Each structure stands twice: as C-alpha cells, then as structure tokens.
C-alpha cells in the first residue's frame, strides 16, 4: 500500500488544480476508500514516508500532497515510479530490491534459474562484489549510485544476443542525454562524459549452442558520487559532477528502462542493430576518431568508422584496409586518452 500511496502523491506533483494553482491534494477519505483502511492507517503511512525523507504536506479539509522527494532507492520508491508509466511496459515487471548485495548480475542469474520472467529487474543501493569487463572490480559505494540488472529471455541465437550490450548502452546514453549531460558511448558500451567513464555495462548469458536460457545485463552508473578512489580518479566521473546538481536515481532508472524497451523492440525486428545504427552512431565517441586496438594477435592503430549491424567496430588501418573488431576479443583505446 505504501508504494501505491506514494505513486498517487507523485502523480499529483506538478499537476495543477482546477483553479490553476499548484498540485491537487489527495484527501484522506479518498485514500481510505481506495485502500479500504482507516484514517489512522493512512496517517501511519504518511509518517513512515516522512521518516524516509519525503516532504509531505497535510492540510485540514484538503488532504495530503508531496512537496519534495528524496533521492532514495528503496522498493517503495522504485515501485511508485514504475506504477505511473501506463500499460504495455514490461521492463521491471518484477522488482527485486536489495539494500546491499554482492552482485545484481549474480542475483538475476539465480532468479533466472528459478524461473523468473523476462523483465525481472534487480536493483541495489550497494554492491560489495561488483564486477566489470574481464573480471575487473567495480567500485560500488552505497547511497549515491545506480546498480541494476535486467533479465531477458530473447528468442534469438546466442551470437545475436551479444549485441544486447550495445542496445543497453544506447538506452543509457539516451537517458543520460535527457538529463542535459553531454555524454557519449565509448565502444562498445561505456558511457563517457568529458573523457571520463560514468557507466559500465556487463552482459552475461546462459546458453546452449543454438538456444538461450537467459541473458542478464548489469549496469553500474556513477550518479551522485562526488569523489573517487585515487586509482580511478583520472578516468571516472559522475552525472552529478557533470551536471552540477544531484540526480534522482529512481527517475533515471525508469528512464533507462523506457528507452531500453523501445530499443529492444526495434532490435527484435531483425535481431541485429540495423535500425539502431543511426541512433548508436549519434552517441559513438569513437566514430572517425583515431584508436589503438589492443588485439592479442597484434596491436594496431587506425581510424574508427563506426559499427556494423552486428556491433563490430570498423577500423580503417593505415593502409586503408577496413577491419572488423569484435568486442569480446580486444580492447580499444583512444590515441590521446581513454576515448
């Protein structure tokens, strides 16, 4: 009931009343009737929300209204955001929230093995064993960043599912752009602002040669972190540092899910990136930039010319040869910096 009440209060934020004034109040009687509880029960919920940091105004003969919402990542907060998005949305159809966990990818894989449906979303406020590409650790402090994993069960070939990492990168980049932060994608899936990383994505899959059991896509986004460990300070930043103000993490999560749903629907039409190439290229920082390809078979330099429909980076070598670079095999660095 708490998340539903919060959703109703949030729905009223910014909505003008019939006299053209500020948002409408929701009467206590209306809430009692809707949920079949007493006024005392409603009063207790409002006090609980206030204790969690929500600024709620109560006016006699008018009711309640939400004046300000804190940046919290509790289950009620997330569910209240998702409750107002209307019909037809599936990403986040089942929410699993943990105040702290080892890894949301591990949690999502366990849920998948137990039969959790596509669209299951695992969210935490703190990861203590977060991982990045190639087993690297991912700094995951509590109370400031966004860590989540989305479970998918795509009806495609395993080699096609590898492109889902880029689909999520596009969704994250679009959501970040809506915040007014000038960020782009460092191929294949890092979100970068002013040459520093703000988001990492790790996709894992359980599959047989011709059948996918499930795919989990985990994201770690530096949202409101204001300081970083010395070893990553030169290459990491946060959305708050770039924008100059704090970001509401639950609203960002909702935005990413909505962008991903649209991109995923498009991806499923052909099970490749054909229709998403223009959008992805609009955020691709490597495009037409000099890059160094760290290939185990031999390092080489060239100019990145974008990606193809299967997500490979096209690199033009010094001799004019166009080479396809697969993300699972190599790393790509800029000649003059991280990008």
PDB file of N, CA and C in Angstrom, residues 71 73 104-105 121-127 130-132 137-150 165 167-177 179 181 183-185 189-193 196-202 217-228 232 235-243 245-260:
ATOM      1  N   UNK A  71      16.336  11.483  -2.799  1.00  0.00           N
ATOM      2  CA  UNK A  71      16.989  10.513  -3.669  1.00  0.00           C
ATOM      3  C   UNK A  71      17.228   9.239  -2.874  1.00  0.00           C
ATOM      4  N   UNK A  73      16.603   4.806  -2.874  1.00  0.00           N
ATOM      5  CA  UNK A  73      16.456   3.695  -3.811  1.00  0.00           C
ATOM      6  C   UNK A  73      15.723   2.520  -3.191  1.00  0.00           C
ATOM      7  N   UNK A 104      24.304  -7.703  -8.511  1.00  0.00           N
ATOM      8  CA  UNK A 104      22.952  -7.816  -9.065  1.00  0.00           C
ATOM      9  C   UNK A 104      22.909  -8.812 -10.221  1.00  0.00           C
ATOM     10  N   UNK A 105      24.022  -8.971 -10.944  1.00  0.00           N
ATOM     11  CA  UNK A 105      24.058  -9.983 -12.002  1.00  0.00           C
ATOM     12  C   UNK A 105      23.923 -11.387 -11.420  1.00  0.00           C
ATOM     13  N   UNK A 121      13.761  -7.161 -12.793  1.00  0.00           N
ATOM     14  CA  UNK A 121      14.757  -6.119 -12.573  1.00  0.00           C
ATOM     15  C   UNK A 121      15.300  -6.229 -11.150  1.00  0.00           C
ATOM     16  N   UNK A 122      16.604  -6.381 -11.044  1.00  0.00           N
ATOM     17  CA  UNK A 122      17.265  -6.468  -9.742  1.00  0.00           C
ATOM     18  C   UNK A 122      17.993  -5.153  -9.495  1.00  0.00           C
ATOM     19  N   UNK A 123      17.708  -4.523  -8.356  1.00  0.00           N
ATOM     20  CA  UNK A 123      18.284  -3.212  -8.042  1.00  0.00           C
ATOM     21  C   UNK A 123      18.870  -3.255  -6.636  1.00  0.00           C
ATOM     22  N   UNK A 124      19.984  -2.570  -6.444  1.00  0.00           N
ATOM     23  CA  UNK A 124      20.563  -2.465  -5.114  1.00  0.00           C
ATOM     24  C   UNK A 124      21.112  -1.060  -4.892  1.00  0.00           C
ATOM     25  N   UNK A 125      21.302  -0.722  -3.624  1.00  0.00           N
ATOM     26  CA  UNK A 125      21.914   0.555  -3.270  1.00  0.00           C
ATOM     27  C   UNK A 125      23.415   0.409  -3.097  1.00  0.00           C
ATOM     28  N   UNK A 126      23.883  -0.844  -2.981  1.00  0.00           N
ATOM     29  CA  UNK A 126      25.309  -1.070  -2.758  1.00  0.00           C
ATOM     30  C   UNK A 126      25.695  -2.484  -3.172  1.00  0.00           C
ATOM     31  N   UNK A 127      26.716  -2.616  -4.000  1.00  0.00           N
ATOM     32  CA  UNK A 127      27.273  -3.911  -4.363  1.00  0.00           C
ATOM     33  C   UNK A 127      28.626  -4.065  -3.668  1.00  0.00           C
ATOM     34  N   UNK A 130      30.900  -6.081  -6.928  1.00  0.00           N
ATOM     35  CA  UNK A 130      30.577  -5.679  -8.293  1.00  0.00           C
ATOM     36  C   UNK A 130      31.736  -5.950  -9.243  1.00  0.00           C
ATOM     37  N   UNK A 131      31.389  -6.338 -10.481  1.00  0.00           N
ATOM     38  CA  UNK A 131      32.413  -6.673 -11.469  1.00  0.00           C
ATOM     39  C   UNK A 131      32.186  -5.911 -12.771  1.00  0.00           C
ATOM     40  N   UNK A 132      33.285  -5.672 -13.478  1.00  0.00           N
ATOM     41  CA  UNK A 132      33.231  -5.069 -14.794  1.00  0.00           C
ATOM     42  C   UNK A 132      33.699  -6.078 -15.833  1.00  0.00           C
ATOM     43  N   UNK A 137      37.148  -5.359 -10.876  1.00  0.00           N
ATOM     44  CA  UNK A 137      36.230  -4.931  -9.827  1.00  0.00           C
ATOM     45  C   UNK A 137      35.586  -3.607 -10.222  1.00  0.00           C
ATOM     46  N   UNK A 138      34.392  -3.344  -9.688  1.00  0.00           N
ATOM     47  CA  UNK A 138      33.672  -2.102  -9.960  1.00  0.00           C
ATOM     48  C   UNK A 138      33.361  -1.449  -8.622  1.00  0.00           C
ATOM     49  N   UNK A 139      33.880  -0.264  -8.407  1.00  0.00           N
ATOM     50  CA  UNK A 139      33.652   0.448  -7.155  1.00  0.00           C
ATOM     51  C   UNK A 139      32.167   0.740  -6.993  1.00  0.00           C
ATOM     52  N   UNK A 140      31.573   0.281  -5.866  1.00  0.00           N
ATOM     53  CA  UNK A 140      30.126   0.374  -5.699  1.00  0.00           C
ATOM     54  C   UNK A 140      29.736   0.911  -4.321  1.00  0.00           C
ATOM     55  N   UNK A 141      30.038   2.163  -4.029  1.00  0.00           N
ATOM     56  CA  UNK A 141      29.662   2.725  -2.726  1.00  0.00           C
ATOM     57  C   UNK A 141      28.149   2.863  -2.597  1.00  0.00           C
ATOM     58  N   UNK A 142      27.665   2.920  -1.346  1.00  0.00           N
ATOM     59  CA  UNK A 142      26.225   2.988  -1.116  1.00  0.00           C
ATOM     60  C   UNK A 142      25.724   4.426  -1.116  1.00  0.00           C
ATOM     61  N   UNK A 143      24.428   4.573  -1.388  1.00  0.00           N
ATOM     62  CA  UNK A 143      23.755   5.845  -1.200  1.00  0.00           C
ATOM     63  C   UNK A 143      23.950   6.895  -2.262  1.00  0.00           C
ATOM     64  N   UNK A 144      24.633   6.574  -3.364  1.00  0.00           N
ATOM     65  CA  UNK A 144      24.875   7.643  -4.335  1.00  0.00           C
ATOM     66  C   UNK A 144      24.775   7.200  -5.799  1.00  0.00           C
ATOM     67  N   UNK A 145      24.924   5.918  -6.079  1.00  0.00           N
ATOM     68  CA  UNK A 145      24.957   5.471  -7.473  1.00  0.00           C
ATOM     69  C   UNK A 145      23.806   4.513  -7.784  1.00  0.00           C
ATOM     70  N   UNK A 146      23.767   4.091  -9.040  1.00  0.00           N
ATOM     71  CA  UNK A 146      22.680   3.228  -9.513  1.00  0.00           C
ATOM     72  C   UNK A 146      23.269   1.912  -9.997  1.00  0.00           C
ATOM     73  N   UNK A 147      22.817   0.811  -9.399  1.00  0.00           N
ATOM     74  CA  UNK A 147      23.275  -0.519  -9.783  1.00  0.00           C
ATOM     75  C   UNK A 147      22.051  -1.388 -10.040  1.00  0.00           C
ATOM     76  N   UNK A 148      21.948  -1.943 -11.244  1.00  0.00           N
ATOM     77  CA  UNK A 148      20.783  -2.778 -11.554  1.00  0.00           C
ATOM     78  C   UNK A 148      21.132  -3.800 -12.620  1.00  0.00           C
ATOM     79  N   UNK A 149      20.315  -4.849 -12.693  1.00  0.00           N
ATOM     80  CA  UNK A 149      20.453  -5.883 -13.720  1.00  0.00           C
ATOM     81  C   UNK A 149      19.073  -6.233 -14.253  1.00  0.00           C
ATOM     82  N   UNK A 150      18.965  -6.305 -15.564  1.00  0.00           N
ATOM     83  CA  UNK A 150      17.705  -6.660 -16.226  1.00  0.00           C
ATOM     84  C   UNK A 150      17.830  -8.066 -16.805  1.00  0.00           C
ATOM     85  N   UNK A 165      24.290  -5.839 -25.297  1.00  0.00           N
ATOM     86  CA  UNK A 165      25.120  -4.906 -24.536  1.00  0.00           C
ATOM     87  C   UNK A 165      25.075  -3.523 -25.166  1.00  0.00           C
ATOM     88  N   UNK A 167      22.682  -2.412 -27.118  1.00  0.00           N
ATOM     89  CA  UNK A 167      21.320  -1.905 -27.008  1.00  0.00           C
ATOM     90  C   UNK A 167      21.124  -1.199 -25.664  1.00  0.00           C
ATOM     91  N   UNK A 168      21.639  -1.806 -24.590  1.00  0.00           N
ATOM     92  CA  UNK A 168      21.548  -1.176 -23.280  1.00  0.00           C
ATOM     93  C   UNK A 168      22.392   0.091 -23.225  1.00  0.00           C
ATOM     94  N   UNK A 169      23.548   0.076 -23.862  1.00  0.00           N
ATOM     95  CA  UNK A 169      24.395   1.280 -23.887  1.00  0.00           C
ATOM     96  C   UNK A 169      23.659   2.438 -24.543  1.00  0.00           C
ATOM     97  N   UNK A 170      22.960   2.150 -25.633  1.00  0.00           N
ATOM     98  CA  UNK A 170      22.192   3.193 -26.314  1.00  0.00           C
ATOM     99  C   UNK A 170      21.096   3.733 -25.400  1.00  0.00           C
ATOM    100  N   UNK A 171      20.384   2.845 -24.723  1.00  0.00           N
ATOM    101  CA  UNK A 171      19.306   3.274 -23.822  1.00  0.00           C
ATOM    102  C   UNK A 171      19.847   4.152 -22.699  1.00  0.00           C
ATOM    103  N   UNK A 172      20.978   3.752 -22.126  1.00  0.00           N
ATOM    104  CA  UNK A 172      21.582   4.534 -21.042  1.00  0.00           C
ATOM    105  C   UNK A 172      22.045   5.895 -21.542  1.00  0.00           C
ATOM    106  N   UNK A 173      22.648   5.922 -22.721  1.00  0.00           N
ATOM    107  CA  UNK A 173      23.120   7.194 -23.285  1.00  0.00           C
ATOM    108  C   UNK A 173      21.956   8.140 -23.553  1.00  0.00           C
ATOM    109  N   UNK A 174      20.853   7.607 -24.067  1.00  0.00           N
ATOM    110  CA  UNK A 174      19.684   8.442 -24.339  1.00  0.00           C
ATOM    111  C   UNK A 174      19.096   9.007 -23.041  1.00  0.00           C
ATOM    112  N   UNK A 175      19.052   8.179 -21.999  1.00  0.00           N
ATOM    113  CA  UNK A 175      18.514   8.642 -20.718  1.00  0.00           C
ATOM    114  C   UNK A 175      19.407   9.704 -20.095  1.00  0.00           C
ATOM    115  N   UNK A 176      20.718   9.514 -20.194  1.00  0.00           N
ATOM    116  CA  UNK A 176      21.664  10.498 -19.663  1.00  0.00           C
ATOM    117  C   UNK A 176      21.557  11.812 -20.435  1.00  0.00           C
ATOM    118  N   UNK A 177      21.400  11.715 -21.749  1.00  0.00           N
ATOM    119  CA  UNK A 177      21.268  12.918 -22.572  1.00  0.00           C
ATOM    120  C   UNK A 177      20.046  13.725 -22.162  1.00  0.00           C
ATOM    121  N   UNK A 179      18.999  14.206 -19.311  1.00  0.00           N
ATOM    122  CA  UNK A 179      19.337  14.966 -18.102  1.00  0.00           C
ATOM    123  C   UNK A 179      20.093  16.247 -18.432  1.00  0.00           C
ATOM    124  N   UNK A 181      23.202  16.110 -19.726  1.00  0.00           N
ATOM    125  CA  UNK A 181      24.626  15.806 -19.582  1.00  0.00           C
ATOM    126  C   UNK A 181      25.172  15.392 -20.944  1.00  0.00           C
ATOM    127  N   UNK A 183      27.119  13.379 -22.846  1.00  0.00           N
ATOM    128  CA  UNK A 183      27.829  12.110 -22.719  1.00  0.00           C
ATOM    129  C   UNK A 183      27.659  11.307 -24.000  1.00  0.00           C
ATOM    130  N   UNK A 184      28.575  10.386 -24.216  1.00  0.00           N
ATOM    131  CA  UNK A 184      28.501   9.542 -25.393  1.00  0.00           C
ATOM    132  C   UNK A 184      28.956   8.140 -25.063  1.00  0.00           C
ATOM    133  N   UNK A 185      29.012   7.293 -26.089  1.00  0.00           N
ATOM    134  CA  UNK A 185      29.380   5.894 -25.909  1.00  0.00           C
ATOM    135  C   UNK A 185      30.810   5.668 -26.395  1.00  0.00           C
ATOM    136  N   UNK A 189      30.335  -0.234 -24.929  1.00  0.00           N
ATOM    137  CA  UNK A 189      29.221   0.008 -24.006  1.00  0.00           C
ATOM    138  C   UNK A 189      29.551   0.883 -22.803  1.00  0.00           C
ATOM    139  N   UNK A 190      30.641   1.608 -22.813  1.00  0.00           N
ATOM    140  CA  UNK A 190      30.916   2.540 -21.712  1.00  0.00           C
ATOM    141  C   UNK A 190      30.288   3.890 -22.022  1.00  0.00           C
ATOM    142  N   UNK A 191      29.618   4.485 -21.035  1.00  0.00           N
ATOM    143  CA  UNK A 191      29.103   5.837 -21.198  1.00  0.00           C
ATOM    144  C   UNK A 191      30.143   6.786 -20.621  1.00  0.00           C
ATOM    145  N   UNK A 192      30.525   7.775 -21.417  1.00  0.00           N
ATOM    146  CA  UNK A 192      31.647   8.653 -21.083  1.00  0.00           C
ATOM    147  C   UNK A 192      31.218  10.114 -21.175  1.00  0.00           C
ATOM    148  N   UNK A 193      31.663  10.912 -20.211  1.00  0.00           N
ATOM    149  CA  UNK A 193      31.424  12.356 -20.231  1.00  0.00           C
ATOM    150  C   UNK A 193      32.754  13.064 -20.026  1.00  0.00           C
ATOM    151  N   UNK A 196      35.723  10.916 -19.315  1.00  0.00           N
ATOM    152  CA  UNK A 196      35.728  10.075 -18.121  1.00  0.00           C
ATOM    153  C   UNK A 196      34.482   9.181 -18.093  1.00  0.00           C
ATOM    154  N   UNK A 197      34.659   7.993 -17.533  1.00  0.00           N
ATOM    155  CA  UNK A 197      33.596   6.990 -17.530  1.00  0.00           C
ATOM    156  C   UNK A 197      32.552   7.276 -16.451  1.00  0.00           C
ATOM    157  N   UNK A 198      31.268   7.188 -16.835  1.00  0.00           N
ATOM    158  CA  UNK A 198      30.186   7.332 -15.863  1.00  0.00           C
ATOM    159  C   UNK A 198      29.338   6.064 -15.747  1.00  0.00           C
ATOM    160  N   UNK A 199      29.474   5.151 -16.705  1.00  0.00           N
ATOM    161  CA  UNK A 199      28.624   3.957 -16.695  1.00  0.00           C
ATOM    162  C   UNK A 199      29.349   2.785 -17.336  1.00  0.00           C
ATOM    163  N   UNK A 200      29.261   1.637 -16.679  1.00  0.00           N
ATOM    164  CA  UNK A 200      29.778   0.394 -17.232  1.00  0.00           C
ATOM    165  C   UNK A 200      28.663  -0.620 -17.330  1.00  0.00           C
ATOM    166  N   UNK A 201      28.732  -1.497 -18.323  1.00  0.00           N
ATOM    167  CA  UNK A 201      27.678  -2.484 -18.566  1.00  0.00           C
ATOM    168  C   UNK A 201      28.314  -3.857 -18.714  1.00  0.00           C
ATOM    169  N   UNK A 202      27.763  -4.836 -18.025  1.00  0.00           N
ATOM    170  CA  UNK A 202      28.264  -6.211 -18.103  1.00  0.00           C
ATOM    171  C   UNK A 202      27.111  -7.145 -18.450  1.00  0.00           C
ATOM    172  N   UNK A 217      21.737  -8.291 -18.087  1.00  0.00           N
ATOM    173  CA  UNK A 217      22.505  -7.096 -18.426  1.00  0.00           C
ATOM    174  C   UNK A 217      22.598  -6.230 -17.175  1.00  0.00           C
ATOM    175  N   UNK A 218      23.800  -6.105 -16.651  1.00  0.00           N
ATOM    176  CA  UNK A 218      24.024  -5.324 -15.445  1.00  0.00           C
ATOM    177  C   UNK A 218      24.624  -3.970 -15.756  1.00  0.00           C
ATOM    178  N   UNK A 219      24.155  -2.946 -15.061  1.00  0.00           N
ATOM    179  CA  UNK A 219      24.663  -1.586 -15.253  1.00  0.00           C
ATOM    180  C   UNK A 219      25.092  -0.994 -13.916  1.00  0.00           C
ATOM    181  N   UNK A 220      26.228  -0.331 -13.932  1.00  0.00           N
ATOM    182  CA  UNK A 220      26.664   0.450 -12.791  1.00  0.00           C
ATOM    183  C   UNK A 220      26.866   1.877 -13.259  1.00  0.00           C
ATOM    184  N   UNK A 221      26.115   2.813 -12.695  1.00  0.00           N
ATOM    185  CA  UNK A 221      26.166   4.203 -13.149  1.00  0.00           C
ATOM    186  C   UNK A 221      26.572   5.103 -11.989  1.00  0.00           C
ATOM    187  N   UNK A 222      27.623   5.879 -12.198  1.00  0.00           N
ATOM    188  CA  UNK A 222      28.040   6.868 -11.199  1.00  0.00           C
ATOM    189  C   UNK A 222      27.076   8.052 -11.292  1.00  0.00           C
ATOM    190  N   UNK A 223      26.182   8.155 -10.337  1.00  0.00           N
ATOM    191  CA  UNK A 223      25.135   9.178 -10.401  1.00  0.00           C
ATOM    192  C   UNK A 223      25.472  10.378  -9.521  1.00  0.00           C
ATOM    193  N   UNK A 224      25.503  10.172  -8.220  1.00  0.00           N
ATOM    194  CA  UNK A 224      25.719  11.293  -7.295  1.00  0.00           C
ATOM    195  C   UNK A 224      27.025  11.191  -6.517  1.00  0.00           C
ATOM    196  N   UNK A 225      27.918  10.342  -6.965  1.00  0.00           N
ATOM    197  CA  UNK A 225      29.214  10.210  -6.294  1.00  0.00           C
ATOM    198  C   UNK A 225      30.059  11.458  -6.546  1.00  0.00           C
ATOM    199  N   UNK A 226      30.582  12.049  -5.500  1.00  0.00           N
ATOM    200  CA  UNK A 226      31.315  13.309  -5.635  1.00  0.00           C
ATOM    201  C   UNK A 226      32.826  13.132  -5.530  1.00  0.00           C
ATOM    202  N   UNK A 227      33.284  11.949  -5.130  1.00  0.00           N
ATOM    203  CA  UNK A 227      34.715  11.699  -5.036  1.00  0.00           C
ATOM    204  C   UNK A 227      34.980  10.250  -5.391  1.00  0.00           C
ATOM    205  N   UNK A 228      36.178   9.974  -5.914  1.00  0.00           N
ATOM    206  CA  UNK A 228      36.517   8.635  -6.370  1.00  0.00           C
ATOM    207  C   UNK A 228      37.856   8.198  -5.808  1.00  0.00           C
ATOM    208  N   UNK A 232      41.190   5.542  -9.755  1.00  0.00           N
ATOM    209  CA  UNK A 232      40.292   5.747 -10.901  1.00  0.00           C
ATOM    210  C   UNK A 232      39.872   7.207 -11.053  1.00  0.00           C
ATOM    211  N   UNK A 235      39.984   8.766 -14.497  1.00  0.00           N
ATOM    212  CA  UNK A 235      39.191   8.193 -15.590  1.00  0.00           C
ATOM    213  C   UNK A 235      37.715   8.043 -15.261  1.00  0.00           C
ATOM    214  N   UNK A 236      37.290   8.449 -14.070  1.00  0.00           N
ATOM    215  CA  UNK A 236      35.879   8.284 -13.678  1.00  0.00           C
ATOM    216  C   UNK A 236      35.269   9.619 -13.265  1.00  0.00           C
ATOM    217  N   UNK A 237      33.993   9.768 -13.557  1.00  0.00           N
ATOM    218  CA  UNK A 237      33.240  10.938 -13.117  1.00  0.00           C
ATOM    219  C   UNK A 237      31.815  10.496 -12.814  1.00  0.00           C
ATOM    220  N   UNK A 238      30.964  11.433 -12.429  1.00  0.00           N
ATOM    221  CA  UNK A 238      29.568  11.106 -12.137  1.00  0.00           C
ATOM    222  C   UNK A 238      28.652  12.099 -12.841  1.00  0.00           C
ATOM    223  N   UNK A 239      27.395  11.738 -12.961  1.00  0.00           N
ATOM    224  CA  UNK A 239      26.425  12.623 -13.597  1.00  0.00           C
ATOM    225  C   UNK A 239      26.248  13.905 -12.796  1.00  0.00           C
ATOM    226  N   UNK A 240      26.279  13.797 -11.464  1.00  0.00           N
ATOM    227  CA  UNK A 240      26.123  14.986 -10.623  1.00  0.00           C
ATOM    228  C   UNK A 240      27.296  15.944 -10.811  1.00  0.00           C
ATOM    229  N   UNK A 241      28.498  15.410 -10.911  1.00  0.00           N
ATOM    230  CA  UNK A 241      29.669  16.264 -11.132  1.00  0.00           C
ATOM    231  C   UNK A 241      29.570  16.966 -12.482  1.00  0.00           C
ATOM    232  N   UNK A 242      29.069  16.257 -13.480  1.00  0.00           N
ATOM    233  CA  UNK A 242      28.974  16.834 -14.817  1.00  0.00           C
ATOM    234  C   UNK A 242      27.836  17.835 -14.932  1.00  0.00           C
ATOM    235  N   UNK A 243      26.738  17.553 -14.257  1.00  0.00           N
ATOM    236  CA  UNK A 243      25.555  18.427 -14.354  1.00  0.00           C
ATOM    237  C   UNK A 243      25.585  19.567 -13.344  1.00  0.00           C
ATOM    238  N   UNK A 245      24.476  19.243 -10.228  1.00  0.00           N
ATOM    239  CA  UNK A 245      23.384  19.063  -9.271  1.00  0.00           C
ATOM    240  C   UNK A 245      23.081  17.586  -9.109  1.00  0.00           C
ATOM    241  N   UNK A 246      22.443  17.235  -8.000  1.00  0.00           N
ATOM    242  CA  UNK A 246      22.132  15.838  -7.739  1.00  0.00           C
ATOM    243  C   UNK A 246      21.033  15.336  -8.673  1.00  0.00           C
ATOM    244  N   UNK A 247      21.110  14.051  -8.979  1.00  0.00           N
ATOM    245  CA  UNK A 247      20.165  13.403  -9.878  1.00  0.00           C
ATOM    246  C   UNK A 247      19.323  12.416  -9.062  1.00  0.00           C
ATOM    247  N   UNK A 248      18.030  12.329  -9.361  1.00  0.00           N
ATOM    248  CA  UNK A 248      17.166  11.348  -8.710  1.00  0.00           C
ATOM    249  C   UNK A 248      17.362   9.998  -9.383  1.00  0.00           C
ATOM    250  N   UNK A 249      17.948   9.071  -8.663  1.00  0.00           N
ATOM    251  CA  UNK A 249      18.338   7.789  -9.259  1.00  0.00           C
ATOM    252  C   UNK A 249      17.150   6.959  -9.728  1.00  0.00           C
ATOM    253  N   UNK A 250      16.068   6.959  -8.961  1.00  0.00           N
ATOM    254  CA  UNK A 250      14.910   6.148  -9.357  1.00  0.00           C
ATOM    255  C   UNK A 250      14.289   6.668 -10.651  1.00  0.00           C
ATOM    256  N   UNK A 251      14.293   7.978 -10.853  1.00  0.00           N
ATOM    257  CA  UNK A 251      13.765   8.559 -12.093  1.00  0.00           C
ATOM    258  C   UNK A 251      14.668   8.192 -13.269  1.00  0.00           C
ATOM    259  N   UNK A 252      15.979   8.183 -13.038  1.00  0.00           N
ATOM    260  CA  UNK A 252      16.918   7.789 -14.095  1.00  0.00           C
ATOM    261  C   UNK A 252      16.719   6.326 -14.457  1.00  0.00           C
ATOM    262  N   UNK A 253      16.523   5.469 -13.457  1.00  0.00           N
ATOM    263  CA  UNK A 253      16.289   4.050 -13.712  1.00  0.00           C
ATOM    264  C   UNK A 253      15.058   3.860 -14.583  1.00  0.00           C
ATOM    265  N   UNK A 254      13.982   4.545 -14.258  1.00  0.00           N
ATOM    266  CA  UNK A 254      12.762   4.447 -15.053  1.00  0.00           C
ATOM    267  C   UNK A 254      13.009   4.890 -16.485  1.00  0.00           C
ATOM    268  N   UNK A 255      13.734   5.984 -16.658  1.00  0.00           N
ATOM    269  CA  UNK A 255      14.017   6.493 -17.996  1.00  0.00           C
ATOM    270  C   UNK A 255      14.817   5.485 -18.816  1.00  0.00           C
ATOM    271  N   UNK A 256      15.819   4.861 -18.201  1.00  0.00           N
ATOM    272  CA  UNK A 256      16.629   3.858 -18.914  1.00  0.00           C
ATOM    273  C   UNK A 256      15.767   2.682 -19.336  1.00  0.00           C
ATOM    274  N   UNK A 257      14.896   2.225 -18.454  1.00  0.00           N
ATOM    275  CA  UNK A 257      14.031   1.093 -18.790  1.00  0.00           C
ATOM    276  C   UNK A 257      13.112   1.432 -19.966  1.00  0.00           C
ATOM    277  N   UNK A 258      12.573   2.633 -19.980  1.00  0.00           N
ATOM    278  CA  UNK A 258      11.677   3.015 -21.072  1.00  0.00           C
ATOM    279  C   UNK A 258      12.432   3.116 -22.396  1.00  0.00           C
ATOM    280  N   UNK A 259      13.634   3.671 -22.358  1.00  0.00           N
ATOM    281  CA  UNK A 259      14.442   3.737 -23.581  1.00  0.00           C
ATOM    282  C   UNK A 259      14.863   2.341 -24.036  1.00  0.00           C
ATOM    283  N   UNK A 260      15.161   1.470 -23.070  1.00  0.00           N
ATOM    284  CA  UNK A 260      15.570   0.116 -23.452  1.00  0.00           C
ATOM    285  C   UNK A 260      14.417  -0.641 -24.099  1.00  0.00           C
TER     286      UNK A 260
END
